[in-house]
Short mmCIF file of C-alpha atoms in Angstrom, two decimals:
data_model
loop_
_atom_site.label_atom_id
_atom_site.label_comp_id
_atom_site.label_asym_id
_atom_site.label_seq_id
_atom_site.Cartn_x
_atom_site.Cartn_y
_atom_site.Cartn_z
CA UNK A 11 121.91 87.54 103.29
CA UNK A 12 125.68 87.61 103.93
CA UNK A 13 127.03 88.94 107.20
CA UNK A 14 130.72 89.39 107.95
CA UNK A 15 130.70 91.89 110.80
CA UNK A 16 133.89 92.57 112.69
CA UNK A 17 134.40 93.86 116.19
CA UNK A 18 137.16 96.29 115.32
CA UNK A 19 136.59 99.94 114.36
CA UNK A 20 135.49 101.17 110.99
CA UNK A 21 138.64 102.88 109.82
CA UNK A 22 140.94 105.72 110.89
CA UNK A 23 140.38 107.17 114.33
CA UNK A 24 138.92 110.65 114.09
CA UNK A 25 137.63 110.23 110.55
CA UNK A 26 134.74 112.39 109.43
CA UNK A 27 132.32 109.47 109.94
CA UNK A 28 133.97 107.79 112.91
CA UNK A 29 131.33 105.96 114.95
CA UNK A 30 128.64 106.20 112.28
CA UNK A 31 126.92 103.25 110.64
CA UNK A 32 126.18 103.76 106.95
CA UNK A 33 124.09 101.66 104.56
CA UNK A 34 124.78 102.10 100.84
CA UNK A 35 122.48 100.47 98.29
CA UNK A 36 123.79 99.33 94.92
CA UNK A 37 127.28 99.43 96.41
CA UNK A 38 128.83 96.49 94.59
CA UNK A 39 130.13 98.54 91.68
CA UNK A 40 130.54 102.04 90.30
CA UNK A 41 129.36 104.98 92.38
CA UNK A 42 128.00 102.84 95.21
CA UNK A 43 131.28 100.98 95.61
CA UNK A 44 133.21 104.26 95.61
CA UNK A 45 130.86 105.65 98.27
CA UNK A 46 131.17 102.56 100.48
CA UNK A 47 134.97 102.63 100.33
CA UNK A 48 135.05 106.37 101.01
CA UNK A 49 132.76 106.07 104.03
CA UNK A 50 134.89 103.26 105.44
CA UNK A 51 138.03 105.34 104.92
CA UNK A 52 136.42 108.05 107.05
CA UNK A 53 135.75 105.68 109.91
CA UNK A 54 132.20 104.47 109.19
CA UNK A 55 131.02 100.90 109.58
CA UNK A 56 129.32 100.10 106.29
CA UNK A 57 126.43 97.92 105.16
CA UNK A 58 127.23 97.14 101.52
CA UNK A 59 124.00 96.33 99.67
CA UNK A 60 123.98 94.89 96.18
CA UNK A 61 121.59 92.43 94.57
CA UNK A 62 124.35 91.28 92.25
CA UNK A 63 122.49 91.69 88.96
CA UNK A 64 123.47 92.79 85.49
CA UNK A 65 123.00 96.25 84.04
CA UNK A 66 119.47 95.33 82.88
CA UNK A 67 118.51 93.77 86.24
CA UNK A 68 119.12 90.15 85.24
CA UNK A 69 120.80 87.82 87.80
CA UNK A 70 124.58 87.67 87.96
CA UNK A 71 126.68 84.84 89.29
CA UNK A 72 129.12 86.74 91.49
CA UNK A 73 128.58 88.65 94.75
CA UNK A 74 129.93 92.17 94.26
CA UNK A 75 128.79 93.23 97.74
CA UNK A 76 131.00 90.59 99.35
CA UNK A 77 133.91 91.70 97.17
CA UNK A 78 133.55 95.29 98.39
CA UNK A 79 133.36 94.09 101.98
CA UNK A 80 136.66 92.31 101.46
CA UNK A 81 138.19 95.50 100.04
CA UNK A 82 137.05 97.47 103.08
CA UNK A 83 138.33 94.85 105.49
CA UNK A 84 141.67 94.64 103.69
CA UNK A 85 142.05 98.39 104.28
CA UNK A 86 141.36 97.94 108.00
CA UNK A 87 137.69 98.88 107.97
CA UNK A 88 134.49 97.17 109.01
CA UNK A 89 131.67 96.18 106.68
CA UNK A 90 128.87 93.67 106.21
CA UNK A 91 127.32 92.53 102.94
CA UNK A 92 123.58 92.61 102.28
CA UNK A 93 122.20 90.93 99.18
CA UNK A 94 118.50 91.72 99.58
CA UNK A 95 116.23 93.43 97.05
CA UNK A 96 115.69 96.89 98.52
CA UNK A 97 112.81 97.54 96.10
CA UNK A 98 110.70 95.16 98.21
CA UNK A 99 109.37 95.80 101.70
CA UNK A 100 111.10 92.72 103.06
CA UNK A 101 114.41 93.62 101.44
CA UNK A 102 114.30 97.19 102.74
CA UNK A 103 113.46 95.95 106.24
CA UNK A 104 116.32 93.45 106.17
CA UNK A 105 118.73 96.21 105.10
CA UNK A 106 118.00 98.20 108.26
CA UNK A 107 117.88 95.01 110.35
CA UNK A 108 121.33 94.06 109.06
CA UNK A 109 122.75 97.38 110.29
CA UNK A 110 121.08 96.99 113.67
CA UNK A 111 122.07 93.34 114.09
CA UNK A 112 125.68 93.87 113.05
CA UNK A 113 126.40 97.29 114.52
CA UNK A 114 123.52 98.21 116.82
CA UNK A 115 122.47 101.36 114.99
CA UNK A 116 122.00 103.12 111.65
CA UNK A 117 123.06 106.72 111.10
CA UNK A 118 123.18 107.24 107.33
CA UNK A 119 121.33 105.80 104.36
CA UNK A 120 122.71 106.29 100.86
CA UNK A 121 120.15 105.31 98.21
CA UNK A 122 122.07 104.52 95.05
CA UNK A 123 120.80 101.27 93.47
CA UNK A 124 119.57 101.34 89.90
CA UNK A 125 119.75 99.97 86.37
CA UNK A 126 118.69 100.93 82.85
CA UNK A 127 116.25 99.71 80.23
CA UNK A 128 116.52 102.45 77.64
CA UNK A 129 113.97 102.82 74.85
CA UNK A 130 112.43 105.66 72.89
CA UNK A 131 108.95 106.35 74.25
CA UNK A 132 107.07 104.72 71.38
CA UNK A 133 109.08 101.53 71.92
CA UNK A 134 109.06 101.57 75.73
CA UNK A 135 107.29 98.46 77.01
CA UNK A 136 105.15 98.49 80.12
CA UNK A 137 107.52 96.08 81.87
CA UNK A 138 110.55 98.28 81.12
CA UNK A 139 108.75 101.32 82.50
CA UNK A 140 107.65 99.49 85.64
CA UNK A 141 111.01 97.83 86.27
CA UNK A 142 113.03 101.05 86.14
CA UNK A 143 110.61 102.99 88.35
CA UNK A 144 110.51 100.07 90.76
CA UNK A 145 114.27 99.87 91.25
CA UNK A 146 115.06 103.58 91.22
CA UNK A 147 112.02 105.24 92.79
CA UNK A 148 110.50 102.47 94.89
CA UNK A 149 114.05 101.39 95.71
CA UNK A 150 114.57 104.81 97.26
CA UNK A 151 111.21 105.02 99.00
CA UNK A 152 111.18 101.67 100.80
CA UNK A 153 114.62 101.87 102.48
CA UNK A 154 113.93 105.52 103.32
CA UNK A 155 110.61 104.63 104.94
CA UNK A 156 112.18 101.79 106.91
CA UNK A 157 115.10 103.88 108.13
CA UNK A 158 112.79 106.80 108.95
CA UNK A 159 110.61 104.56 111.11
CA UNK A 160 113.69 103.50 113.07
CA UNK A 161 114.88 107.09 113.54
CA UNK A 162 111.41 108.27 114.56
CA UNK A 163 111.25 105.54 117.19
CA UNK A 164 114.68 106.55 118.47
CA UNK A 165 113.65 110.20 118.70
CA UNK A 166 110.38 109.36 120.46
CA UNK A 167 112.34 107.27 122.95
CA UNK A 168 114.30 110.37 123.87
CA UNK A 169 117.54 109.41 122.16
CA UNK A 170 119.37 112.03 120.12
CA UNK A 171 119.20 111.37 116.39
CA UNK A 172 121.67 112.86 113.92
CA UNK A 173 120.68 110.90 110.83
CA UNK A 174 121.42 111.59 107.20
CA UNK A 175 119.94 110.39 103.90
CA UNK A 176 121.64 110.92 100.54
CA UNK A 177 119.48 110.11 97.53
CA UNK A 178 120.79 109.65 93.99
CA UNK A 179 119.11 111.51 91.16
CA UNK A 180 120.64 112.37 87.78
CA UNK A 181 120.96 115.08 85.19
CA UNK A 182 118.29 113.05 83.40
CA UNK A 183 115.95 113.79 86.30
CA UNK A 184 116.80 117.48 86.19
CA UNK A 185 116.69 118.02 82.44
CA UNK A 186 115.39 114.83 80.80
CA UNK A 187 117.27 112.46 78.52
CA UNK A 188 116.21 111.25 75.09
CA UNK A 189 115.63 107.49 75.08
CA UNK A 190 115.36 107.41 78.86
CA UNK A 191 111.79 108.39 79.64
CA UNK A 192 111.49 105.77 82.38
CA UNK A 193 114.85 106.64 83.96
CA UNK A 194 114.26 110.40 83.71
CA UNK A 195 110.83 110.10 85.32
CA UNK A 196 112.19 107.95 88.15
CA UNK A 197 115.09 110.31 88.81
CA UNK A 198 112.78 113.34 88.78
CA UNK A 199 110.52 111.52 91.23
CA UNK A 200 113.49 111.04 93.56
CA UNK A 201 113.92 114.82 93.70
CA UNK A 202 110.32 115.27 94.82
CA UNK A 203 110.69 112.49 97.36
CA UNK A 204 113.82 114.17 98.73
CA UNK A 205 112.03 117.47 99.32
CA UNK A 206 109.09 115.80 101.09
CA UNK A 207 111.32 113.60 103.24
CA UNK A 208 113.47 116.56 104.28
CA UNK A 209 110.37 118.46 105.41
CA UNK A 210 108.69 115.53 107.18
CA UNK A 211 111.71 114.05 108.94
CA UNK A 212 113.41 117.21 110.21
CA UNK A 213 111.54 116.96 113.51
CA UNK A 214 113.23 113.62 114.19
CA UNK A 215 116.78 114.85 113.53
CA UNK A 216 117.02 113.55 109.97
CA UNK A 217 118.52 115.56 107.09
CA UNK A 218 117.78 114.47 103.51
CA UNK A 219 119.58 115.62 100.38
CA UNK A 220 120.10 114.40 96.83
CA UNK A 221 123.02 114.31 94.43
CA UNK A 222 122.92 114.25 90.64
CA UNK A 223 126.31 112.75 89.75
CA UNK A 224 128.09 112.60 86.42
CA UNK A 225 130.63 109.79 86.39
CA UNK A 226 131.83 106.78 84.43
CA UNK A 227 129.87 103.73 85.61
CA UNK A 228 128.27 100.66 84.04
CA UNK A 229 125.13 102.72 83.40
CA UNK A 230 126.94 105.53 81.59
CA UNK A 231 129.89 103.95 79.82
CA UNK A 232 127.94 102.92 76.71
CA UNK A 233 126.28 106.32 76.30
CA UNK A 234 129.32 108.46 76.95
CA UNK A 235 132.15 106.18 75.87
CA UNK A 236 133.64 108.75 73.50
CA UNK A 237 133.79 111.55 76.05
CA UNK A 238 134.20 109.70 79.35
CA UNK A 239 137.26 107.54 78.76
CA UNK A 240 139.89 107.75 81.47
CA UNK A 241 142.83 109.92 80.40
CA UNK A 242 146.31 108.39 80.22
CA UNK A 243 147.47 110.68 83.03
CA UNK A 244 146.34 113.51 85.22
CA UNK A 245 142.95 114.11 86.78
CA UNK A 246 140.23 111.68 85.69
CA UNK A 247 137.18 113.94 85.79
CA UNK A 248 134.78 111.05 85.19
CA UNK A 249 135.98 108.76 87.98
CA UNK A 250 133.11 107.83 90.34
CA UNK A 251 135.45 108.48 93.28
CA UNK A 252 135.16 112.21 92.53
CA UNK A 253 131.51 112.19 93.63
CA UNK A 254 132.05 110.32 96.89
CA UNK A 255 133.56 113.15 99.00
CA UNK A 256 130.34 115.17 98.68
CA UNK A 257 128.23 112.09 99.45
CA UNK A 258 130.37 111.29 102.49
CA UNK A 259 130.16 114.84 103.82
CA UNK A 260 126.39 114.98 103.33
CA UNK A 261 126.11 111.68 105.21
CA UNK A 262 128.31 112.78 108.09
CA UNK A 263 127.62 114.73 111.24
CA UNK A 264 129.66 117.57 109.76
CA UNK A 265 126.72 118.46 107.52
CA UNK A 266 125.14 120.63 110.18
CA UNK A 267 121.69 122.08 110.65
CA UNK A 268 120.14 123.58 107.55
CA UNK A 269 121.87 121.30 105.04
CA UNK A 270 118.70 119.50 104.02
CA UNK A 271 116.23 119.45 101.16
CA UNK A 272 119.00 120.33 98.71
CA UNK A 273 120.05 118.90 95.36
CA UNK A 274 123.69 118.96 94.28
CA UNK A 275 125.23 118.22 90.90
CA UNK A 276 128.68 116.68 91.14
CA UNK A 277 131.05 116.12 88.24
CA UNK A 278 134.82 115.93 88.41
CA UNK A 279 135.90 118.71 90.75
CA UNK A 280 132.70 120.74 90.29
CA UNK A 281 129.86 120.91 92.83
CA UNK A 282 126.72 122.88 91.98
CA UNK A 283 123.71 123.60 94.17
CA UNK A 284 120.65 123.18 91.95
CA UNK A 285 117.94 125.75 92.57
CA UNK A 286 115.00 123.79 91.19
CA UNK A 287 111.59 125.08 90.22
CA UNK A 288 111.13 128.70 91.31
CA UNK A 289 108.49 131.24 90.23
CA UNK A 290 109.61 133.20 87.20
CA UNK A 291 107.89 135.99 85.26
CA UNK A 292 104.19 136.23 86.01
CA UNK A 293 101.11 138.12 84.83
CA UNK A 294 97.77 138.49 86.62
CA UNK A 295 94.71 139.57 84.66
CA UNK A 296 92.64 139.80 87.87
CA UNK A 297 89.92 137.97 86.01
CA UNK A 298 89.30 135.02 83.68
CA UNK A 299 91.41 134.73 80.57
CA UNK A 300 90.17 133.83 77.10
CA UNK A 301 92.22 131.20 75.27
CA UNK A 302 93.29 133.73 72.64
CA UNK A 303 94.45 136.21 75.27
CA UNK A 304 96.33 133.50 77.15
CA UNK A 305 98.45 132.83 74.07
CA UNK A 306 99.67 136.39 73.84
CA UNK A 307 100.38 136.56 77.56
CA UNK A 308 102.33 133.30 77.56
CA UNK A 309 104.45 134.34 74.58
CA UNK A 310 105.29 137.58 76.38
CA UNK A 311 106.22 135.71 79.57
CA UNK A 312 108.48 133.33 77.65
CA UNK A 313 110.47 136.26 76.26
CA UNK A 314 111.31 137.17 79.86
CA UNK A 315 112.38 133.72 81.10
CA UNK A 316 115.69 131.94 81.20
CA UNK A 317 116.04 129.34 78.43
CA UNK A 318 115.19 125.78 79.42
CA UNK A 319 118.09 123.48 80.13
CA UNK A 320 118.67 121.31 77.04
CA UNK A 321 117.43 117.73 77.23
CA UNK A 322 120.34 115.29 77.07
CA UNK A 323 120.63 113.78 73.61
CA UNK A 324 118.25 116.26 71.97
#
């Protein structure tokens, strides 16, 4: 574990996150890096987590977390690098411990770490299924559980808690994505976890939301290379930095009471509140259906529903 804490402040005085301590997982590159830099620019002291692995989860030689720490420090901010595996209990515990040891507190957790092992379902190996769910879904759950235990203890000790969690889902979790059954399932699971955490942790002063970003990162550049290339000039709609302002606001004290249990899509300059599963057309026979009768009723209901959102790649 690398620690390079500094005594000075976390960035500009009066920033949106001045005084807050923020941990961002998977922050060595892409969206996580953009989030870490944006939080630091708004005055936060940042724990930059990154295991330093390749896109498929294999070990890499460099330390991207330390590089991001240096970027933050060069801009006058404060950060500490954490290289632990947050998809393990020990790694998640050390993430929170790093924040407490370096800065004395933790206010915001941004769960962002992930990687891909894409296969069509009939070719998807057990190990590839397990690995992607482990990093994305378990890698959200374990840091969340560890941080929640800290915040609960603070609340029970009578100290005011104004904590925030921002989870990272995906359009694949909202609509599915061909060739990404493991990734889509993990990202959909994160949405369910977000709703439960928001309900359970509200009593302790914790607000939990999720974002489903669309941006150019290592995980998306191969899939969307033709449509996501940076333009020669003007607004780059696919830059990961476009997503960070929403993530920073959700992780700040400015996201007041009631902003919890929500899912937001973010792409370019567009922010959308996703409304999730809600009851649609319904029919009640007031008795037991026969299979044949069910078919007619279901066909009728489907004529009165909104079309399903297309699966990516279908």
